[in-house]
Coordinates of C-alpha atoms in Angstrom, one line a residue:
M1 CA 127.8 -61.5 -19.9
S2 CA 125.5 -61.2 -23.0
K3 CA 123.5 -64.2 -21.6
N4 CA 122.8 -62.5 -18.4
N5 CA 121.6 -59.3 -19.9
S6 CA 119.4 -61.3 -22.3
G7 CA 117.8 -63.0 -19.3
F8 CA 117.3 -59.9 -17.4
S9 CA 115.7 -58.3 -20.4
R10 CA 113.2 -61.2 -20.7
E11 CA 112.4 -61.1 -17.1
G12 CA 111.9 -57.4 -17.3
R13 CA 109.5 -57.7 -20.2
F14 CA 107.6 -60.4 -18.4
A15 CA 107.3 -58.3 -15.3
K16 CA 106.1 -55.4 -17.3
R17 CA 103.5 -57.5 -19.0
K18 CA 102.4 -58.8 -15.7
R19 CA 102.0 -55.3 -14.3
S20 CA 100.1 -54.3 -17.4
K21 CA 97.7 -57.2 -16.9
I22 CA 97.3 -56.3 -13.3
I23 CA 96.6 -52.7 -14.1
A24 CA 94.2 -53.7 -16.8
T25 CA 92.5 -56.0 -14.4
I26 CA 92.3 -53.3 -11.8
L27 CA 90.9 -50.8 -14.3
A28 CA 88.4 -53.3 -15.7
S29 CA 87.4 -54.1 -12.1
A30 CA 87.0 -50.3 -11.3
A31 CA 85.1 -49.8 -14.5
A32 CA 82.8 -52.7 -13.6
L33 CA 82.4 -51.4 -10.1
L34 CA 81.5 -47.9 -11.4
I35 CA 78.9 -49.5 -13.7
I36 CA 77.5 -51.5 -10.9
V37 CA 77.3 -48.4 -8.7
Y38 CA 75.7 -46.5 -11.6
I39 CA 73.2 -49.2 -12.1
I40 CA 72.4 -49.3 -8.4
L41 CA 71.9 -45.5 -8.3
F42 CA 69.8 -45.6 -11.4
T43 CA 67.6 -48.4 -9.9
A44 CA 67.4 -46.7 -6.6
G45 CA 66.4 -43.3 -8.3
G46 CA 63.4 -45.0 -10.1
G47 CA 65.1 -45.3 -13.4
V48 CA 66.1 -41.7 -13.5
A49 CA 69.5 -40.5 -14.1
P50 CA 71.2 -38.5 -11.3
D51 CA 70.7 -35.3 -13.2
E52 CA 67.2 -36.1 -13.8
T53 CA 66.8 -37.1 -10.2
Q54 CA 68.2 -33.8 -9.1
D55 CA 65.8 -32.0 -11.5
S56 CA 63.0 -34.1 -10.1
E57 CA 64.0 -33.3 -6.6
T58 CA 64.2 -29.6 -7.6
Q59 CA 60.8 -29.7 -9.2
S60 CA 59.4 -31.5 -6.1
E61 CA 60.8 -28.8 -3.8
S62 CA 59.3 -26.2 -6.1
A63 CA 55.9 -28.0 -6.1
E64 CA 56.1 -28.2 -2.3
Q65 CA 56.8 -24.5 -2.1
N66 CA 53.9 -23.8 -4.5
D67 CA 51.7 -26.1 -2.4
S68 CA 52.9 -24.3 0.7
S69 CA 52.2 -20.9 -1.0
G70 CA 48.8 -22.2 -2.2
D71 CA 48.0 -23.4 1.3
S72 CA 48.9 -20.0 2.6
E73 CA 46.7 -18.3 0.0
E74 CA 43.7 -20.6 0.6
P75 CA 43.0 -19.3 4.1
T76 CA 43.1 -15.7 2.8
E77 CA 40.6 -16.6 0.1
E78 CA 38.5 -18.5 2.6
L79 CA 38.6 -15.4 4.9
E80 CA 37.4 -13.2 2.1
V81 CA 34.6 -15.6 1.3
R82 CA 33.6 -15.7 4.9
E83 CA 33.6 -11.9 5.1
I84 CA 31.5 -11.6 2.0
E85 CA 29.1 -14.3 3.5
E86 CA 28.9 -12.4 6.7
E87 CA 28.2 -9.1 4.9
N88 CA 25.5 -10.8 2.9
E89 CA 24.0 -12.3 6.1
D90 CA 24.1 -8.8 7.8
S91 CA 22.5 -7.3 4.7
D92 CA 19.8 -10.1 4.7
E93 CA 19.2 -9.4 8.4
E94 CA 18.9 -5.7 7.8
N95 CA 16.5 -6.3 4.8
S96 CA 14.5 -8.7 7.0
E97 CA 14.3 -6.1 9.8
N98 CA 13.3 -3.4 7.3
D99 CA 10.6 -5.8 5.8
S100 CA 9.4 -6.5 9.3
S101 CA 9.4 -2.8 10.2
E102 CA 7.4 -2.0 7.0
E103 CA 5.0 -4.8 7.8
D104 CA 4.5 -3.5 11.3
E105 CA 4.0 0.1 10.0
K106 CA 1.5 -1.3 7.4
E107 CA -0.4 -3.2 10.1
E108 CA -0.4 -0.1 12.3
S109 CA -1.6 2.0 9.4
E110 CA -4.3 -0.5 8.6
E111 CA -5.4 -0.6 12.2
S112 CA -5.4 3.1 12.3
E113 CA -7.5 3.2 9.2
N114 CA -9.8 0.6 10.5
E115 CA -10.2 2.5 13.8
S116 CA -10.8 5.7 11.9
S117 CA -13.3 4.0 9.6
E118 CA -15.1 2.5 12.6
E119 CA -15.1 5.9 14.3
N120 CA -16.5 7.4 11.0
E121 CA -19.1 4.7 10.8
D122 CA -20.1 5.3 14.5
E123 CA -20.3 9.0 13.8
E124 CA -22.4 8.4 10.7
S125 CA -24.5 6.0 12.6
E126 CA -25.0 8.6 15.4
E127 CA -25.8 11.2 12.8
E128 CA -28.3 8.9 11.1
E129 CA -29.9 8.1 14.4
S130 CA -30.0 11.8 15.3
E131 CA -31.5 12.6 11.9
E132 CA -34.1 9.8 12.3
E133 CA -34.9 11.1 15.8
S134 CA -35.2 14.6 14.4
S135 CA -37.3 13.3 11.6
E136 CA -39.5 11.4 14.0
E137 CA -39.9 14.4 16.2
E138 CA -40.8 16.5 13.2
E139 CA -43.3 13.8 12.0
S140 CA -44.6 13.6 15.5
S141 CA -44.9 17.4 15.7
E142 CA -46.6 17.4 12.3
D143 CA -49.0 14.6 13.3
E144 CA -49.8 16.6 16.4
E145 CA -50.3 19.7 14.3
N146 CA -52.4 17.6 11.9
D147 CA -54.4 16.3 14.8
D148 CA -55.3 20.0 15.5
R149 CA -56.6 20.6 12.0
Q150 CA -60.1 21.6 11.4
V151 CA -61.9 20.8 8.1
E152 CA -64.9 22.8 6.9
E153 CA -67.0 22.6 3.8
S154 CA -66.7 25.7 1.7
S155 CA -69.4 27.7 0.0
E156 CA -67.0 29.5 -2.2
E157 CA -66.9 28.8 -5.8
N158 CA -64.4 26.1 -6.9
V159 CA -63.4 25.5 -3.2
D160 CA -64.4 22.1 -1.9
R161 CA -63.0 22.2 1.6
V162 CA -61.0 24.6 3.9
I163 CA -58.5 23.2 6.3
T164 CA -57.1 25.2 9.1
G165 CA -54.5 24.2 11.7
D166 CA -51.9 25.4 14.2
W167 CA -48.8 24.8 12.1
S168 CA -45.5 26.1 13.3
P169 CA -43.4 28.5 11.1
V170 CA -40.7 27.1 8.9
Q171 CA -37.4 28.4 10.5
T172 CA -35.9 30.8 7.9
E173 CA -32.3 31.0 6.9
Q174 CA -32.7 34.6 5.9
D175 CA -31.7 37.8 7.7
I176 CA -34.7 38.5 10.0
S177 CA -33.6 42.0 11.0
G178 CA -35.8 44.8 9.5
E179 CA -38.8 44.5 7.3
H180 CA -39.1 41.4 5.1
R181 CA -40.0 41.7 1.4
T182 CA -41.0 38.5 -0.4
T183 CA -39.2 37.6 -3.6
Y184 CA -41.1 35.5 -6.1
D185 CA -38.1 34.2 -7.9
P186 CA -37.9 30.3 -8.2
N187 CA -34.2 30.5 -7.4
S188 CA -34.7 32.6 -4.3
Q189 CA -34.6 31.4 -0.7
D190 CA -38.2 32.9 -0.2
W191 CA -39.4 30.5 -2.9
Q192 CA -37.9 27.4 -1.3
E193 CA -39.2 28.3 2.2
I194 CA -42.7 29.0 0.8
L195 CA -42.7 25.5 -0.7
Q196 CA -41.6 24.0 2.7
A197 CA -44.4 25.8 4.4
A198 CA -46.8 24.5 1.8
S199 CA -45.4 20.9 2.3
K200 CA -45.8 21.3 6.1
A201 CA -49.6 22.1 5.7
T202 CA -50.4 19.6 2.9
G203 CA -48.0 16.7 3.6
V204 CA -46.8 16.7 0.0
D205 CA -43.1 16.3 -0.2
V206 CA -41.3 19.3 -2.0
G207 CA -39.5 16.8 -4.3
A208 CA -42.9 15.3 -5.4
M209 CA -44.7 18.6 -5.6
T210 CA -46.1 20.3 -8.8
V211 CA -46.1 24.0 -8.3
W212 CA -48.9 25.7 -10.2
R213 CA -48.4 29.2 -8.9
I214 CA -47.0 31.3 -6.0
E215 CA -48.5 34.8 -5.8
N216 CA -49.1 37.7 -3.5
A217 CA -52.2 37.3 -1.4
G218 CA -52.0 40.8 0.2
N219 CA -51.3 41.9 3.8
G220 CA -47.8 40.4 3.5
Q221 CA -49.3 37.0 2.9
V222 CA -48.7 34.5 0.0
H223 CA -50.8 32.0 -1.9
A224 CA -49.0 28.8 -3.0
A225 CA -51.0 26.5 -5.5
I226 CA -49.6 23.0 -5.5
S227 CA -50.6 19.3 -6.2
D228 CA -49.1 16.0 -5.6
G229 CA -47.1 15.2 -8.7
G230 CA -49.8 16.8 -11.0
Q231 CA -52.4 14.3 -9.8
G232 CA -55.2 14.8 -7.4
K233 CA -56.7 18.0 -6.3
V234 CA -55.0 21.3 -6.4
Q235 CA -54.4 22.7 -3.0
R236 CA -54.0 26.4 -2.4
V237 CA -52.1 27.2 0.7
L238 CA -52.3 30.6 2.5
I239 CA -49.0 31.4 4.1
D240 CA -47.9 34.4 6.3
W241 CA -44.5 35.7 7.2
E242 CA -43.9 35.7 10.9
D243 CA -41.2 38.3 11.9
G244 CA -38.2 36.7 13.4
E245 CA -39.2 33.2 12.5
G246 CA -40.2 32.6 8.9
Y247 CA -43.1 31.5 6.7
Q248 CA -46.1 29.9 8.5
P249 CA -49.0 28.1 6.8
L250 CA -52.5 29.3 7.9
Q251 CA -55.0 27.4 5.8
V252 CA -55.3 25.0 2.9
E253 CA -58.1 25.3 0.3
E254 CA -58.9 22.1 -1.8
L255 CA -60.1 23.2 -5.2
N256 CA -62.6 21.4 -7.3
N257 CA -60.9 22.4 -10.6
N258 CA -57.4 23.6 -11.6
P259 CA -57.7 27.2 -12.6
Y260 CA -54.0 27.6 -13.3

Protein backbone atom coordinates (compact mmCIF):
# COMPACT_ATOMS: atom_id res chain seq x y z
CA MET A 1 0.00 0.00 0.00
CA SER A 2 2.83 2.37 0.91
CA LYS A 3 4.71 1.31 -2.24
CA ASN A 4 1.84 2.28 -4.45
CA ASN A 5 1.48 5.66 -2.89
CA SER A 6 5.18 6.20 -3.22
CA GLY A 7 5.06 5.39 -6.93
CA PHE A 8 2.15 7.65 -7.55
CA SER A 9 3.91 10.41 -5.82
CA ARG A 10 6.94 10.04 -8.02
CA GLU A 11 4.90 9.90 -11.18
CA GLY A 12 3.02 13.01 -10.07
CA ARG A 13 6.13 14.97 -9.47
CA PHE A 14 7.55 13.85 -12.79
CA ALA A 15 4.41 14.86 -14.60
CA LYS A 16 4.38 18.22 -12.82
CA ARG A 17 7.99 18.83 -13.83
CA LYS A 18 7.19 17.92 -17.37
CA ARG A 19 4.24 20.34 -17.44
CA SER A 20 6.49 23.01 -15.96
CA LYS A 21 9.05 22.45 -18.69
CA ILE A 22 6.35 22.54 -21.34
CA ILE A 23 4.95 25.77 -19.90
CA ALA A 24 8.44 27.24 -19.65
CA THR A 25 9.15 26.21 -23.23
CA ILE A 26 5.84 27.76 -24.37
CA LEU A 27 6.56 30.98 -22.47
CA ALA A 28 10.08 31.09 -23.86
CA SER A 29 8.74 30.49 -27.36
CA ALA A 30 6.09 33.23 -26.85
CA ALA A 31 8.74 35.63 -25.54
CA ALA A 32 10.98 34.82 -28.49
CA LEU A 33 8.02 35.31 -30.85
CA LEU A 34 7.26 38.68 -29.27
CA ILE A 35 10.88 39.69 -29.60
CA ILE A 36 10.86 38.65 -33.25
CA VAL A 37 7.63 40.58 -33.86
CA TYR A 38 9.08 43.63 -32.11
CA ILE A 39 12.25 43.37 -34.18
CA ILE A 40 10.18 43.09 -37.39
CA LEU A 41 8.08 46.11 -36.43
CA PHE A 42 11.17 48.08 -35.47
CA THR A 43 12.84 47.21 -38.75
CA ALA A 44 9.73 47.96 -40.80
CA GLY A 45 9.33 51.32 -38.99
CA GLY A 46 12.79 52.50 -40.04
CA GLY A 47 14.37 51.80 -36.74
CA VAL A 48 11.81 53.81 -34.77
CA ALA A 49 9.92 52.50 -31.90
CA PRO A 50 6.13 52.20 -32.24
CA ASP A 51 5.58 55.29 -30.08
CA GLU A 52 8.15 57.15 -32.06
CA THR A 53 6.55 55.88 -35.27
CA GLN A 54 3.20 57.14 -34.08
CA ASP A 55 4.75 60.50 -33.17
CA SER A 56 6.40 60.59 -36.58
CA GLU A 57 3.09 59.82 -38.25
CA THR A 58 1.44 62.55 -36.18
CA GLN A 59 4.15 65.04 -37.13
CA SER A 60 3.85 63.98 -40.77
CA GLU A 61 0.10 64.54 -40.69
CA SER A 62 0.65 67.93 -39.05
CA ALA A 63 3.26 68.83 -41.66
CA GLU A 64 0.87 67.75 -44.41
CA GLN A 65 -1.83 69.91 -42.86
CA ASN A 66 0.62 72.84 -42.66
CA ASP A 67 1.64 72.25 -46.23
CA SER A 68 -1.98 72.15 -47.20
CA SER A 69 -2.61 75.32 -45.23
CA GLY A 70 0.46 76.93 -46.81
CA ASP A 71 -0.72 75.84 -50.22
CA SER A 72 -4.08 77.39 -49.52
CA GLU A 73 -2.39 80.60 -48.34
CA GLU A 74 -0.06 80.82 -51.31
CA PRO A 75 -2.81 81.45 -53.86
CA THR A 76 -4.15 84.27 -51.66
CA GLU A 77 -0.73 85.89 -51.50
CA GLU A 78 -0.31 85.41 -55.24
CA LEU A 79 -3.68 87.07 -55.81
CA GLU A 80 -2.68 90.02 -53.65
CA VAL A 81 0.61 90.35 -55.54
CA ARG A 82 -1.22 90.18 -58.86
CA GLU A 83 -3.71 92.82 -57.71
CA ILE A 84 -0.85 95.10 -56.65
CA GLU A 85 0.92 94.52 -59.98
CA GLU A 86 -2.30 95.26 -61.88
CA GLU A 87 -2.81 98.44 -59.85
CA ASN A 88 0.78 99.46 -60.60
CA GLU A 89 0.25 98.71 -64.30
CA ASP A 90 -2.96 100.78 -64.28
CA SER A 91 -1.12 103.59 -62.50
CA ASP A 92 1.74 103.40 -65.02
CA GLU A 93 -0.77 103.52 -67.88
CA GLU A 94 -2.48 106.56 -66.33
CA ASN A 95 0.87 108.26 -65.83
CA SER A 96 1.83 107.42 -69.39
CA GLU A 97 -1.49 108.84 -70.65
CA ASN A 98 -1.00 111.96 -68.53
CA ASP A 99 2.54 112.38 -69.84
CA SER A 100 1.30 111.88 -73.38
CA SER A 101 -1.49 114.40 -72.78
CA GLU A 102 0.98 116.91 -71.34
CA GLU A 103 3.30 116.40 -74.31
CA ASP A 104 0.38 116.90 -76.70
CA GLU A 105 -0.66 120.07 -74.86
CA LYS A 106 2.94 121.28 -74.90
CA GLU A 107 3.22 120.59 -78.63
CA GLU A 108 -0.09 122.37 -79.24
CA SER A 109 1.07 125.30 -77.12
CA GLU A 110 4.38 125.45 -79.02
CA GLU A 111 2.53 125.25 -82.33
CA SER A 112 0.19 128.01 -81.19
CA GLU A 113 3.15 130.13 -80.06
CA ASN A 114 4.93 129.47 -83.36
CA GLU A 115 1.81 130.42 -85.29
CA SER A 116 1.38 133.53 -83.15
CA SER A 117 5.07 134.36 -83.61
CA GLU A 118 4.76 133.88 -87.37
CA GLU A 119 1.65 136.06 -87.42
CA ASN A 120 3.47 138.73 -85.41
CA GLU A 121 6.44 138.48 -87.75
CA ASP A 122 4.12 138.79 -90.73
CA GLU A 123 2.41 141.79 -89.14
CA GLU A 124 5.77 143.36 -88.30
CA SER A 125 6.98 142.67 -91.83
CA GLU A 126 3.82 144.25 -93.23
CA GLU A 127 4.24 147.24 -90.92
CA GLU A 128 7.88 147.59 -91.96
CA GLU A 129 6.91 147.35 -95.60
CA SER A 130 4.15 149.89 -95.02
CA GLU A 131 6.60 152.20 -93.23
CA GLU A 132 9.16 151.75 -95.99
CA GLU A 133 6.53 152.50 -98.61
CA SER A 134 5.38 155.53 -96.61
CA SER A 135 8.99 156.65 -96.20
CA GLU A 136 9.61 156.14 -99.90
CA GLU A 137 6.49 158.10 -100.70
CA GLU A 138 7.61 160.89 -98.39
CA GLU A 139 11.09 160.86 -99.89
CA SER A 140 9.57 160.83 -103.35
CA SER A 141 7.31 163.71 -102.37
CA GLU A 142 10.27 165.57 -100.87
CA ASP A 143 12.32 164.89 -103.98
CA GLU A 144 9.50 166.24 -106.10
CA GLU A 145 9.26 169.27 -103.82
CA ASN A 146 13.04 169.72 -103.95
CA ASP A 147 12.89 169.49 -107.72
CA ASP A 148 10.55 172.48 -107.59
CA ARG A 149 13.03 174.51 -105.57
CA GLN A 150 14.42 177.75 -106.86
CA VAL A 151 17.87 178.92 -105.79
CA GLU A 152 18.81 182.61 -106.06
CA GLU A 153 21.89 184.53 -105.11
CA SER A 154 21.20 187.05 -102.39
CA SER A 155 22.36 190.63 -102.10
CA GLU A 156 21.56 190.80 -98.41
CA GLU A 157 24.39 191.01 -95.93
CA ASN A 158 25.54 187.66 -94.58
CA VAL A 159 23.12 185.77 -96.85
CA ASP A 160 24.75 183.67 -99.54
CA ARG A 161 21.74 182.10 -101.23
CA VAL A 162 17.95 182.04 -100.90
CA ILE A 163 16.11 178.79 -101.66
CA THR A 164 12.35 178.73 -102.18
CA GLY A 165 10.08 175.77 -102.86
CA ASP A 166 6.54 174.45 -102.77
CA TRP A 167 6.88 172.43 -99.58
CA SER A 168 3.81 170.87 -97.99
CA PRO A 169 2.90 171.66 -94.35
CA VAL A 170 3.91 169.30 -91.55
CA GLN A 171 0.63 167.77 -90.39
CA THR A 172 0.12 169.02 -86.86
CA GLU A 173 -1.00 166.96 -83.87
CA GLN A 174 -2.33 170.05 -82.09
CA ASP A 175 -5.85 171.35 -81.78
CA ILE A 176 -6.47 173.27 -85.01
CA SER A 177 -9.72 174.89 -83.91
CA GLY A 178 -9.46 178.63 -83.18
CA GLU A 179 -6.50 180.97 -83.47
CA HIS A 180 -3.05 179.41 -83.08
CA ARG A 181 -0.39 180.94 -80.84
CA THR A 182 3.17 179.65 -81.21
CA THR A 183 4.93 178.48 -78.08
CA TYR A 184 8.76 178.82 -78.07
CA ASP A 185 9.38 176.17 -75.44
CA PRO A 186 11.87 173.40 -76.42
CA ASN A 187 9.59 170.87 -74.75
CA SER A 188 6.45 172.04 -76.58
CA GLN A 189 4.73 170.45 -79.55
CA ASP A 190 5.21 173.72 -81.49
CA TRP A 191 8.99 173.42 -81.14
CA GLN A 192 9.06 169.85 -82.42
CA GLU A 193 6.82 170.62 -85.41
CA ILE A 194 8.89 173.71 -86.31
CA LEU A 195 12.02 171.51 -86.39
CA GLN A 196 10.21 169.00 -88.61
CA ALA A 197 9.30 171.81 -91.01
CA ALA A 198 12.95 172.97 -91.02
CA SER A 199 14.07 169.41 -91.71
CA LYS A 200 11.63 169.14 -94.61
CA ALA A 201 13.08 172.24 -96.26
CA THR A 202 16.80 171.63 -95.58
CA GLY A 203 17.00 167.83 -95.70
CA VAL A 204 18.82 167.77 -92.31
CA ASP A 205 17.46 165.07 -90.00
CA VAL A 206 16.01 166.38 -86.72
CA GLY A 207 18.20 163.97 -84.75
CA ALA A 208 21.37 165.25 -86.41
CA MET A 209 20.33 168.88 -86.29
CA THR A 210 22.03 171.63 -84.26
CA VAL A 211 19.42 174.26 -83.37
CA TRP A 212 20.91 177.72 -83.02
CA ARG A 213 17.72 179.70 -82.55
CA ILE A 214 13.96 179.65 -83.10
CA GLU A 215 12.36 183.11 -83.01
CA ASN A 216 9.31 185.08 -84.02
CA ALA A 217 9.62 186.45 -87.59
CA GLY A 218 6.41 188.51 -87.43
CA ASN A 219 3.06 188.07 -89.15
CA GLY A 220 2.59 184.67 -87.44
CA GLN A 221 5.79 183.37 -89.03
CA VAL A 222 8.86 181.78 -87.40
CA HIS A 223 12.59 181.77 -88.13
CA ALA A 224 14.48 178.54 -87.32
CA ALA A 225 18.31 178.77 -87.54
CA ILE A 226 19.87 175.29 -87.78
CA SER A 227 22.92 173.48 -89.14
CA ASP A 228 23.88 169.89 -89.85
CA GLY A 229 25.51 168.73 -86.61
CA GLY A 230 27.23 172.06 -86.02
CA GLN A 231 29.18 171.73 -89.24
CA GLY A 232 28.58 173.44 -92.52
CA LYS A 233 26.62 176.58 -93.15
CA VAL A 234 23.90 177.85 -90.89
CA GLN A 235 20.54 177.73 -92.60
CA ARG A 236 17.74 180.02 -91.53
CA VAL A 237 14.31 178.68 -92.43
CA LEU A 238 11.25 180.90 -92.70
CA ILE A 239 8.20 178.93 -91.53
CA ASP A 240 4.53 179.90 -91.61
CA TRP A 241 1.53 178.43 -89.76
CA GLU A 242 -1.22 177.19 -92.07
CA ASP A 243 -4.60 177.09 -90.32
CA GLY A 244 -6.08 173.62 -90.17
CA GLU A 245 -2.83 171.99 -91.31
CA GLY A 246 0.37 172.95 -89.49
CA TYR A 247 3.79 174.54 -90.02
CA GLN A 248 4.88 175.02 -93.64
CA PRO A 249 8.43 176.01 -94.70
CA LEU A 250 8.54 178.92 -97.18
CA GLN A 251 12.20 179.63 -97.83
CA VAL A 252 15.74 178.77 -96.71
CA GLU A 253 18.56 181.31 -96.34
CA GLU A 254 22.11 180.00 -96.39
CA LEU A 255 24.22 182.31 -94.22
CA ASN A 256 27.88 183.13 -94.76
CA ASN A 257 28.63 183.43 -91.06
CA ASN A 258 26.99 182.19 -87.89
CA PRO A 259 25.58 185.19 -86.04
CA TYR A 260 24.11 183.10 -83.20
